[in-house]
Amino acid sequence: MTRTRIFSGVKPTGHLTLGNYLGAVRRWAEEDQHRADGVFCVVDLHALTVAHDPARVRRLSRQAATILLAAGLDPDRCALFVQSHVDEHTRLAYLLECTATDGEMRRMIQYKEKAARERARGGSVRLSLLTYPALMAADILAYGTDEVPVGDDQAQHVELTRDLARRFNERYGHVFTVPRATHPPVAARVMDLQDPTAKMGKSQARSAGIVHLLDEPDAVRRKIMRAVTDGGSEVRYDREAHPGVANLLDILSAATGGRERPEELAGQFGSYGALKKDTAEAVVELLCPLRQRHAELSADPAYVDGVLRAGAERARAMARPWVDAAHRAIGLLPPV
């Protein structure tokens, strides 16, 4: 039987965070690559949709790839590569732009939010910010993907990918697998420690509420101990009324492997301080092996380069038949 194929990626627009790890990366390493045919990449082309420093994008792309290896992705079990190293992504993206509509692109929540921020800063909105969901769809569909493990904020993009796959198949003949989104059961969306109504995002300018995966243990403890909680003193899991406490309970539950649900953990604490202390220590313990392995890999860049080179070759071999089939189906002459 053919194994399930999974695709997912990380965008090098900032240092990877605890939210990235608990919501996605740990699951890729501990579960997905073992049960399925995993395709994981650093989606560097997506980082070009807003103003950026080229040197920083290159640096963060390498750092992200190294962290994925340090987190446990095994190049013998999965394909790990950089998006721009595989031309099939952009070859397919234009075909999907020709399948999507302007209205679909403008309805994307992330486009609305990011475009509003760019305009508020007095900047211009790049066309690629509007069209990048088509590139994201190409990332997924180029591999015959069955599952896309995503956080809540990306669910809309996966739904658009499903719509584009079905529309293409109906118009031009069956080419694409229609993928489905999957979500981790706990901490799918870790929130900012200083603003528990906002996602812990790696692209945010202020980092007081963001735990980065390479933060030193003392920095992790300091950020969590200073986390915003809520009025009152009762430790209770209620995302609406007590978002700060709920976020800490979500993090603690996920950091300890989900052995106890956040609601169950709430009853074990008599104060916010005790909850923060246990959460901080659990996160420090969780991230220590990753930081150590990242330091080892960073000292051997030739190994990381070799992994990315082999991963790109493997990815091209997987993607080319799907993309070639899409080119034929939509009416393009094959190369002569």
mmCIF file of C-alpha atoms in Angstrom:
data_model
loop_
_atom_site.group_PDB
_atom_site.id
_atom_site.type_symbol
_atom_site.label_atom_id
_atom_site.label_comp_id
_atom_site.label_asym_id
_atom_site.label_seq_id
_atom_site.Cartn_x
_atom_site.Cartn_y
_atom_site.Cartn_z
ATOM 1 C CA MET A 1 0.000 0.000 0.000
ATOM 2 C CA THR A 2 1.150 3.557 -0.726
ATOM 3 C CA ARG A 3 2.035 5.481 2.406
ATOM 4 C CA THR A 4 0.247 8.694 3.306
ATOM 5 C CA ARG A 5 2.213 11.724 2.113
ATOM 6 C CA ILE A 6 2.556 14.765 4.379
ATOM 7 C CA PHE A 7 3.819 18.219 3.399
ATOM 8 C CA SER A 8 4.591 21.163 5.631
ATOM 9 C CA GLY A 9 7.097 23.983 5.890
ATOM 10 C CA VAL A 10 8.424 26.884 7.930
ATOM 11 C CA LYS A 11 8.896 30.446 6.722
ATOM 12 C CA PRO A 12 12.253 32.117 7.488
ATOM 13 C CA THR A 13 10.865 35.495 8.513
ATOM 14 C CA GLY A 14 12.082 35.258 12.109
ATOM 15 C CA HIS A 15 13.610 32.946 14.685
ATOM 16 C CA LEU A 16 11.488 29.849 15.255
ATOM 17 C CA THR A 17 9.440 29.925 18.438
ATOM 18 C CA LEU A 18 7.994 27.643 21.057
ATOM 19 C CA GLY A 19 4.701 28.003 19.197
ATOM 20 C CA ASN A 20 6.276 26.662 16.001
ATOM 21 C CA TYR A 21 7.704 23.713 17.904
ATOM 22 C CA LEU A 22 4.663 22.725 19.971
ATOM 23 C CA GLY A 23 2.204 23.419 17.183
ATOM 24 C CA ALA A 24 4.062 21.721 14.359
ATOM 25 C CA VAL A 25 7.750 20.783 14.410
ATOM 26 C CA ARG A 26 7.681 18.331 17.315
ATOM 27 C CA ARG A 27 4.815 16.457 15.722
ATOM 28 C CA TRP A 28 6.685 16.233 12.408
ATOM 29 C CA ALA A 29 9.689 14.693 14.156
ATOM 30 C CA GLU A 30 7.987 12.428 16.680
ATOM 31 C CA GLU A 31 5.020 11.208 14.649
ATOM 32 C CA ASP A 32 4.591 12.306 11.060
ATOM 33 C CA GLN A 33 7.929 11.239 9.573
ATOM 34 C CA HIS A 34 7.511 7.766 11.074
ATOM 35 C CA ARG A 35 3.953 7.051 9.982
ATOM 36 C CA ALA A 36 3.989 8.764 6.590
ATOM 37 C CA ASP A 37 6.065 9.861 3.615
ATOM 38 C CA GLY A 38 7.170 13.263 4.917
ATOM 39 C CA VAL A 39 8.072 16.296 2.792
ATOM 40 C CA PHE A 40 9.296 19.237 4.886
ATOM 41 C CA CYS A 41 10.861 22.447 3.643
ATOM 42 C CA VAL A 42 11.979 25.944 4.480
ATOM 43 C CA VAL A 43 9.619 28.059 2.379
ATOM 44 C CA ASP A 44 12.026 30.895 1.656
ATOM 45 C CA LEU A 45 10.095 32.219 -1.360
ATOM 46 C CA HIS A 46 7.240 33.131 0.984
ATOM 47 C CA ALA A 47 9.618 35.381 2.928
ATOM 48 C CA LEU A 48 9.921 37.641 -0.132
ATOM 49 C CA THR A 49 6.286 38.787 -0.033
ATOM 50 C CA VAL A 50 7.153 41.682 2.317
ATOM 51 C CA ALA A 51 10.130 44.008 2.723
ATOM 52 C CA HIS A 52 13.126 41.936 3.799
ATOM 53 C CA ASP A 53 16.896 41.920 4.225
ATOM 54 C CA PRO A 54 18.352 39.369 1.751
ATOM 55 C CA ALA A 55 21.230 38.413 4.056
ATOM 56 C CA ARG A 56 18.813 37.857 6.934
ATOM 57 C CA VAL A 57 16.558 35.625 4.826
ATOM 58 C CA ARG A 58 19.575 33.471 3.891
ATOM 59 C CA ARG A 59 20.736 33.319 7.518
ATOM 60 C CA LEU A 60 17.300 32.440 8.877
ATOM 61 C CA SER A 61 16.752 29.842 6.132
ATOM 62 C CA ARG A 62 19.891 27.987 7.204
ATOM 63 C CA GLN A 63 19.003 28.373 10.871
ATOM 64 C CA ALA A 64 15.499 26.997 10.296
ATOM 65 C CA ALA A 65 16.820 23.982 8.398
ATOM 66 C CA THR A 66 19.350 23.304 11.141
ATOM 67 C CA ILE A 67 16.669 23.567 13.841
ATOM 68 C CA LEU A 68 14.464 21.092 11.974
ATOM 69 C CA LEU A 69 17.333 18.626 11.966
ATOM 70 C CA ALA A 70 18.054 19.351 15.624
ATOM 71 C CA ALA A 71 14.390 18.747 16.457
ATOM 72 C CA GLY A 72 14.677 15.231 15.091
ATOM 73 C CA LEU A 73 13.761 15.275 11.405
ATOM 74 C CA ASP A 74 15.708 12.386 9.896
ATOM 75 C CA PRO A 75 16.884 12.872 6.272
ATOM 76 C CA ASP A 76 16.788 9.091 5.840
ATOM 77 C CA ARG A 77 13.068 9.097 6.677
ATOM 78 C CA CYS A 78 11.853 12.327 5.069
ATOM 79 C CA ALA A 79 12.744 14.914 2.443
ATOM 80 C CA LEU A 80 14.102 18.109 4.033
ATOM 81 C CA PHE A 81 15.020 20.939 1.673
ATOM 82 C CA VAL A 82 14.742 24.627 0.815
ATOM 83 C CA GLN A 83 11.766 25.607 -1.335
ATOM 84 C CA SER A 84 13.675 27.770 -3.826
ATOM 85 C CA HIS A 85 15.991 24.837 -4.604
ATOM 86 C CA VAL A 86 13.113 22.957 -6.254
ATOM 87 C CA ASP A 87 11.837 24.723 -9.398
ATOM 88 C CA GLU A 88 8.651 22.688 -9.513
ATOM 89 C CA HIS A 89 7.110 24.937 -6.849
ATOM 90 C CA THR A 90 7.190 28.023 -9.074
ATOM 91 C CA ARG A 91 6.389 26.019 -12.230
ATOM 92 C CA LEU A 92 3.127 24.941 -10.653
ATOM 93 C CA ALA A 93 2.320 28.196 -8.833
ATOM 94 C CA TYR A 94 1.528 30.072 -12.066
ATOM 95 C CA LEU A 95 -0.857 27.349 -13.205
ATOM 96 C CA LEU A 96 -2.702 27.683 -9.901
ATOM 97 C CA GLU A 97 -2.783 31.473 -10.248
ATOM 98 C CA CYS A 98 -4.558 30.761 -13.551
ATOM 99 C CA THR A 99 -7.020 28.565 -11.658
ATOM 100 C CA ALA A 100 -7.709 30.859 -8.691
ATOM 101 C CA THR A 101 -9.780 34.037 -8.738
ATOM 102 C CA ASP A 102 -8.982 37.543 -7.580
ATOM 103 C CA GLY A 103 -11.815 37.379 -5.051
ATOM 104 C CA GLU A 104 -10.437 34.216 -3.465
ATOM 105 C CA MET A 105 -7.034 35.798 -2.984
ATOM 106 C CA ARG A 106 -8.429 38.996 -1.468
ATOM 107 C CA ARG A 107 -10.574 37.051 1.011
ATOM 108 C CA MET A 108 -7.528 35.484 2.658
ATOM 109 C CA ILE A 109 -7.403 36.722 6.244
ATOM 110 C CA GLN A 110 -3.609 36.820 6.349
ATOM 111 C CA TYR A 111 -3.526 38.974 3.224
ATOM 112 C CA LYS A 112 -5.968 41.441 4.756
ATOM 113 C CA GLU A 113 -4.011 41.640 8.011
ATOM 114 C CA LYS A 114 -0.543 41.916 6.471
ATOM 115 C CA ALA A 115 -1.651 44.356 3.781
ATOM 116 C CA ALA A 116 -3.248 46.563 6.442
ATOM 117 C CA ARG A 117 -0.003 46.565 8.447
ATOM 118 C CA GLU A 118 2.050 47.475 5.373
ATOM 119 C CA ARG A 119 -0.281 50.362 4.526
ATOM 120 C CA ALA A 120 -0.295 51.571 8.142
ATOM 121 C CA ARG A 121 3.492 51.823 7.987
ATOM 122 C CA GLY A 122 3.218 53.836 4.792
ATOM 123 C CA GLY A 123 4.579 51.037 2.640
ATOM 124 C CA SER A 124 3.287 49.501 -0.555
ATOM 125 C CA VAL A 125 1.726 46.050 -0.761
ATOM 126 C CA ARG A 126 3.593 43.633 -3.003
ATOM 127 C CA LEU A 127 1.614 41.649 -5.546
ATOM 128 C CA SER A 128 3.252 38.479 -4.240
ATOM 129 C CA LEU A 129 1.524 39.018 -0.884
ATOM 130 C CA LEU A 130 -1.811 38.737 -2.674
ATOM 131 C CA THR A 131 -0.877 35.737 -4.808
ATOM 132 C CA TYR A 132 1.243 33.734 -2.390
ATOM 133 C CA PRO A 133 -1.629 31.387 -1.431
ATOM 134 C CA ALA A 134 -1.300 30.027 -4.977
ATOM 135 C CA LEU A 135 2.369 29.311 -4.295
ATOM 136 C CA MET A 136 1.438 27.680 -1.006
ATOM 137 C CA ALA A 137 -1.086 25.538 -2.860
ATOM 138 C CA ALA A 138 1.651 24.594 -5.338
ATOM 139 C CA ASP A 139 3.939 23.623 -2.453
ATOM 140 C CA ILE A 140 1.306 21.158 -1.311
ATOM 141 C CA LEU A 141 -0.118 19.854 -4.585
ATOM 142 C CA ALA A 142 3.262 19.300 -6.249
ATOM 143 C CA TYR A 143 3.822 16.232 -4.081
ATOM 144 C CA GLY A 144 0.457 14.491 -4.228
ATOM 145 C CA THR A 145 0.047 15.456 -0.584
ATOM 146 C CA ASP A 146 -2.603 13.697 1.491
ATOM 147 C CA GLU A 147 -2.206 15.594 4.779
ATOM 148 C CA VAL A 148 -1.064 19.088 5.720
ATOM 149 C CA PRO A 149 -0.413 19.494 9.465
ATOM 150 C CA VAL A 150 -1.126 23.155 10.206
ATOM 151 C CA GLY A 151 -2.064 25.554 12.959
ATOM 152 C CA ASP A 152 -5.436 27.249 13.030
ATOM 153 C CA ASP A 153 -4.095 30.331 11.231
ATOM 154 C CA GLN A 154 -3.249 28.343 8.089
ATOM 155 C CA ALA A 155 -6.466 26.331 7.831
ATOM 156 C CA GLN A 156 -7.986 28.825 5.375
ATOM 157 C CA HIS A 157 -5.050 28.399 3.004
ATOM 158 C CA VAL A 158 -5.378 24.624 3.036
ATOM 159 C CA GLU A 159 -9.088 24.968 2.267
ATOM 160 C CA LEU A 160 -8.209 27.176 -0.717
ATOM 161 C CA THR A 161 -5.707 24.533 -1.840
ATOM 162 C CA ARG A 162 -8.460 21.921 -1.723
ATOM 163 C CA ASP A 163 -10.742 24.177 -3.786
ATOM 164 C CA LEU A 164 -8.045 24.786 -6.408
ATOM 165 C CA ALA A 165 -7.220 21.080 -6.662
ATOM 166 C CA ARG A 166 -10.869 20.165 -7.218
ATOM 167 C CA ARG A 167 -11.396 22.992 -9.737
ATOM 168 C CA PHE A 168 -8.294 22.056 -11.724
ATOM 169 C CA ASN A 169 -9.315 18.396 -11.765
ATOM 170 C CA GLU A 170 -12.840 19.264 -12.935
ATOM 171 C CA ARG A 171 -11.650 21.558 -15.731
ATOM 172 C CA TYR A 172 -8.628 19.707 -17.073
ATOM 173 C CA GLY A 173 -8.872 16.117 -15.915
ATOM 174 C CA HIS A 174 -7.869 14.456 -12.704
ATOM 175 C CA VAL A 175 -4.291 15.420 -11.766
ATOM 176 C CA PHE A 176 -4.135 16.406 -8.108
ATOM 177 C CA THR A 177 -4.788 14.673 -4.823
ATOM 178 C CA VAL A 178 -7.144 16.787 -2.707
ATOM 179 C CA PRO A 179 -5.311 17.194 0.637
ATOM 180 C CA ARG A 180 -6.760 17.589 4.098
ATOM 181 C CA ALA A 181 -5.584 19.691 7.025
ATOM 182 C CA THR A 182 -4.719 18.008 10.321
ATOM 183 C CA HIS A 183 -4.319 19.710 13.706
ATOM 184 C CA PRO A 184 -2.437 18.712 16.864
ATOM 185 C CA PRO A 185 -4.752 18.144 19.844
ATOM 186 C CA VAL A 186 -3.041 20.533 22.295
ATOM 187 C CA ALA A 187 -1.290 23.899 21.857
ATOM 188 C CA ALA A 188 -2.136 24.139 18.175
ATOM 189 C CA ARG A 189 -1.892 27.891 18.616
ATOM 190 C CA VAL A 190 0.453 29.060 21.366
ATOM 191 C CA MET A 191 -0.243 32.665 22.268
ATOM 192 C CA ASP A 192 2.084 35.578 23.033
ATOM 193 C CA LEU A 193 3.013 35.647 26.726
ATOM 194 C CA GLN A 194 2.517 39.428 26.877
ATOM 195 C CA ASP A 195 -0.631 39.477 24.735
ATOM 196 C CA PRO A 196 -2.475 36.166 25.120
ATOM 197 C CA THR A 197 -5.048 37.224 22.539
ATOM 198 C CA ALA A 198 -2.358 37.188 19.792
ATOM 199 C CA LYS A 199 -0.422 34.259 18.366
ATOM 200 C CA MET A 200 3.211 33.787 19.416
ATOM 201 C CA GLY A 201 4.594 34.876 16.037
ATOM 202 C CA LYS A 202 8.229 34.713 14.962
ATOM 203 C CA SER A 203 7.938 37.878 12.829
ATOM 204 C CA GLN A 204 6.900 40.221 15.623
ATOM 205 C CA ALA A 205 9.262 43.081 16.465
ATOM 206 C CA ARG A 206 8.846 42.818 20.243
ATOM 207 C CA SER A 207 10.076 39.563 21.748
ATOM 208 C CA ALA A 208 9.242 39.888 25.466
ATOM 209 C CA GLY A 209 6.277 37.560 25.023
ATOM 210 C CA ILE A 210 7.938 35.178 22.569
ATOM 211 C CA VAL A 211 10.011 32.159 23.567
ATOM 212 C CA HIS A 212 12.474 31.416 20.772
ATOM 213 C CA LEU A 213 13.766 27.882 20.435
ATOM 214 C CA LEU A 214 17.382 28.998 20.808
ATOM 215 C CA ASP A 215 16.779 31.246 23.831
ATOM 216 C CA GLU A 216 19.061 30.574 26.793
ATOM 217 C CA PRO A 217 17.336 28.851 29.756
ATOM 218 C CA ASP A 218 17.433 31.993 31.896
ATOM 219 C CA ALA A 219 15.749 33.977 29.118
ATOM 220 C CA VAL A 220 13.029 31.339 28.843
ATOM 221 C CA ARG A 221 12.397 31.431 32.588
ATOM 222 C CA ARG A 222 12.320 35.228 32.642
ATOM 223 C CA LYS A 223 9.802 35.485 29.810
ATOM 224 C CA ILE A 224 7.451 32.901 31.285
ATOM 225 C CA MET A 225 7.671 34.281 34.827
ATOM 226 C CA ARG A 226 6.729 37.710 33.442
ATOM 227 C CA ALA A 227 3.822 36.358 31.408
ATOM 228 C CA VAL A 228 0.599 38.332 31.588
ATOM 229 C CA THR A 229 -2.078 36.507 33.568
ATOM 230 C CA ASP A 230 -5.557 37.707 34.473
ATOM 231 C CA GLY A 231 -7.539 39.371 37.238
ATOM 232 C CA GLY A 232 -8.144 37.315 40.344
ATOM 233 C CA SER A 233 -6.030 34.467 41.668
ATOM 234 C CA GLU A 234 -7.859 31.250 40.786
ATOM 235 C CA VAL A 235 -6.047 29.005 38.316
ATOM 236 C CA ARG A 236 -8.838 28.036 35.944
ATOM 237 C CA TYR A 237 -8.814 26.979 32.282
ATOM 238 C CA ASP A 238 -11.057 29.424 30.436
ATOM 239 C CA ARG A 239 -9.755 30.757 27.130
ATOM 240 C CA GLU A 240 -12.370 33.512 26.944
ATOM 241 C CA ALA A 241 -12.335 34.861 30.494
ATOM 242 C CA HIS A 242 -8.728 33.977 31.428
ATOM 243 C CA PRO A 243 -6.648 33.816 28.228
ATOM 244 C CA GLY A 244 -3.291 34.358 29.952
ATOM 245 C CA VAL A 245 -3.710 31.474 32.389
ATOM 246 C CA ALA A 246 -5.224 29.269 29.682
ATOM 247 C CA ASN A 247 -2.176 29.895 27.477
ATOM 248 C CA LEU A 248 0.212 28.850 30.264
ATOM 249 C CA LEU A 249 -1.828 25.705 30.915
ATOM 250 C CA ASP A 250 -1.826 24.874 27.199
ATOM 251 C CA ILE A 251 1.948 25.308 27.070
ATOM 252 C CA LEU A 252 2.521 23.207 30.194
ATOM 253 C CA SER A 253 0.284 20.426 28.917
ATOM 254 C CA ALA A 254 2.000 20.344 25.525
ATOM 255 C CA ALA A 255 5.529 20.676 26.949
ATOM 256 C CA THR A 256 4.932 17.647 29.180
ATOM 257 C CA GLY A 257 3.711 15.539 26.274
ATOM 258 C CA GLY A 258 -0.020 16.071 26.721
ATOM 259 C CA ARG A 259 -0.174 13.515 29.523
ATOM 260 C CA GLU A 260 -2.697 15.730 31.294
ATOM 261 C CA ARG A 261 -5.185 18.072 29.684
ATOM 262 C CA PRO A 262 -4.985 21.794 30.513
ATOM 263 C CA GLU A 263 -8.278 21.538 32.409
ATOM 264 C CA GLU A 264 -6.813 18.788 34.592
ATOM 265 C CA LEU A 265 -3.599 20.686 35.261
ATOM 266 C CA ALA A 266 -5.504 23.776 36.428
ATOM 267 C CA GLY A 267 -6.657 22.003 39.583
ATOM 268 C CA GLN A 268 -3.066 21.290 40.638
ATOM 269 C CA PHE A 269 -2.071 24.929 41.194
ATOM 270 C CA GLY A 270 -3.040 27.289 43.972
ATOM 271 C CA SER A 271 -1.369 30.367 42.491
ATOM 272 C CA TYR A 272 -0.286 31.911 39.227
ATOM 273 C CA GLY A 273 3.325 31.974 40.438
ATOM 274 C CA ALA A 274 3.440 28.205 40.924
ATOM 275 C CA LEU A 275 1.928 27.662 37.476
ATOM 276 C CA LYS A 276 4.493 29.965 35.857
ATOM 277 C CA LYS A 277 7.400 28.271 37.639
ATOM 278 C CA ASP A 278 6.370 24.759 36.593
ATOM 279 C CA THR A 279 5.664 25.914 33.036
ATOM 280 C CA ALA A 280 9.052 27.609 32.789
ATOM 281 C CA GLU A 281 10.935 24.536 33.997
ATOM 282 C CA ALA A 282 8.988 22.241 31.675
ATOM 283 C CA VAL A 283 9.827 24.432 28.668
ATOM 284 C CA VAL A 284 13.520 24.690 29.634
ATOM 285 C CA GLU A 285 13.728 20.908 29.939
ATOM 286 C CA LEU A 286 11.929 20.445 26.630
ATOM 287 C CA LEU A 287 14.207 22.771 24.663
ATOM 288 C CA CYS A 288 17.586 21.850 26.174
ATOM 289 C CA PRO A 289 18.297 18.830 23.892
ATOM 290 C CA LEU A 290 17.244 20.812 20.807
ATOM 291 C CA ARG A 291 19.608 23.683 21.641
ATOM 292 C CA GLN A 292 22.501 21.300 22.231
ATOM 293 C CA ARG A 293 21.925 19.441 18.962
ATOM 294 C CA HIS A 294 21.569 22.734 17.064
ATOM 295 C CA ALA A 295 24.989 23.827 18.352
ATOM 296 C CA GLU A 296 26.528 20.555 17.146
ATOM 297 C CA LEU A 297 24.981 20.842 13.690
ATOM 298 C CA SER A 298 25.922 24.515 13.349
ATOM 299 C CA ALA A 299 29.542 23.487 13.815
ATOM 300 C CA ASP A 300 29.266 21.196 10.757
ATOM 301 C CA PRO A 301 27.731 23.309 7.945
ATOM 302 C CA ALA A 302 28.938 20.875 5.276
ATOM 303 C CA TYR A 303 26.671 18.199 6.740
ATOM 304 C CA VAL A 304 23.660 20.527 6.704
ATOM 305 C CA ASP A 305 24.448 21.532 3.088
ATOM 306 C CA GLY A 306 24.595 17.871 2.108
ATOM 307 C CA VAL A 307 21.238 17.145 3.726
ATOM 308 C CA LEU A 308 19.591 20.062 1.912
ATOM 309 C CA ARG A 309 21.169 19.096 -1.417
ATOM 310 C CA ALA A 310 20.011 15.489 -1.155
ATOM 311 C CA GLY A 311 16.588 16.600 0.074
ATOM 312 C CA ALA A 312 16.122 18.896 -2.923
ATOM 313 C CA GLU A 313 17.077 16.114 -5.334
ATOM 314 C CA ARG A 314 14.597 13.785 -3.686
ATOM 315 C CA ALA A 315 11.879 16.455 -3.708
ATOM 316 C CA ARG A 316 12.410 17.240 -7.402
ATOM 317 C CA ALA A 317 12.043 13.576 -8.273
ATOM 318 C CA MET A 318 8.768 13.388 -6.338
ATOM 319 C CA ALA A 319 7.302 16.650 -7.652
ATOM 320 C CA ARG A 320 8.234 16.562 -11.331
ATOM 321 C CA PRO A 321 5.688 13.920 -12.441
ATOM 322 C CA TRP A 322 2.824 15.815 -10.783
ATOM 323 C CA VAL A 323 3.863 19.176 -12.197
ATOM 324 C CA ASP A 324 4.537 17.780 -15.680
ATOM 325 C CA ALA A 325 1.080 16.200 -15.639
ATOM 326 C CA ALA A 326 -0.474 19.545 -14.680
ATOM 327 C CA HIS A 327 1.350 21.305 -17.534
ATOM 328 C CA ARG A 328 0.052 18.748 -20.041
ATOM 329 C CA ALA A 329 -3.475 18.834 -18.647
ATOM 330 C CA ILE A 330 -3.819 22.629 -18.813
ATOM 331 C CA GLY A 331 -2.740 22.727 -22.436
ATOM 332 C CA LEU A 332 0.993 23.493 -22.524
ATOM 333 C CA LEU A 333 3.245 21.897 -25.126
ATOM 334 C CA PRO A 334 5.894 19.626 -23.613
ATOM 335 C CA PRO A 335 9.557 20.637 -24.094
ATOM 336 C CA VAL A 336 11.129 19.361 -27.318
#
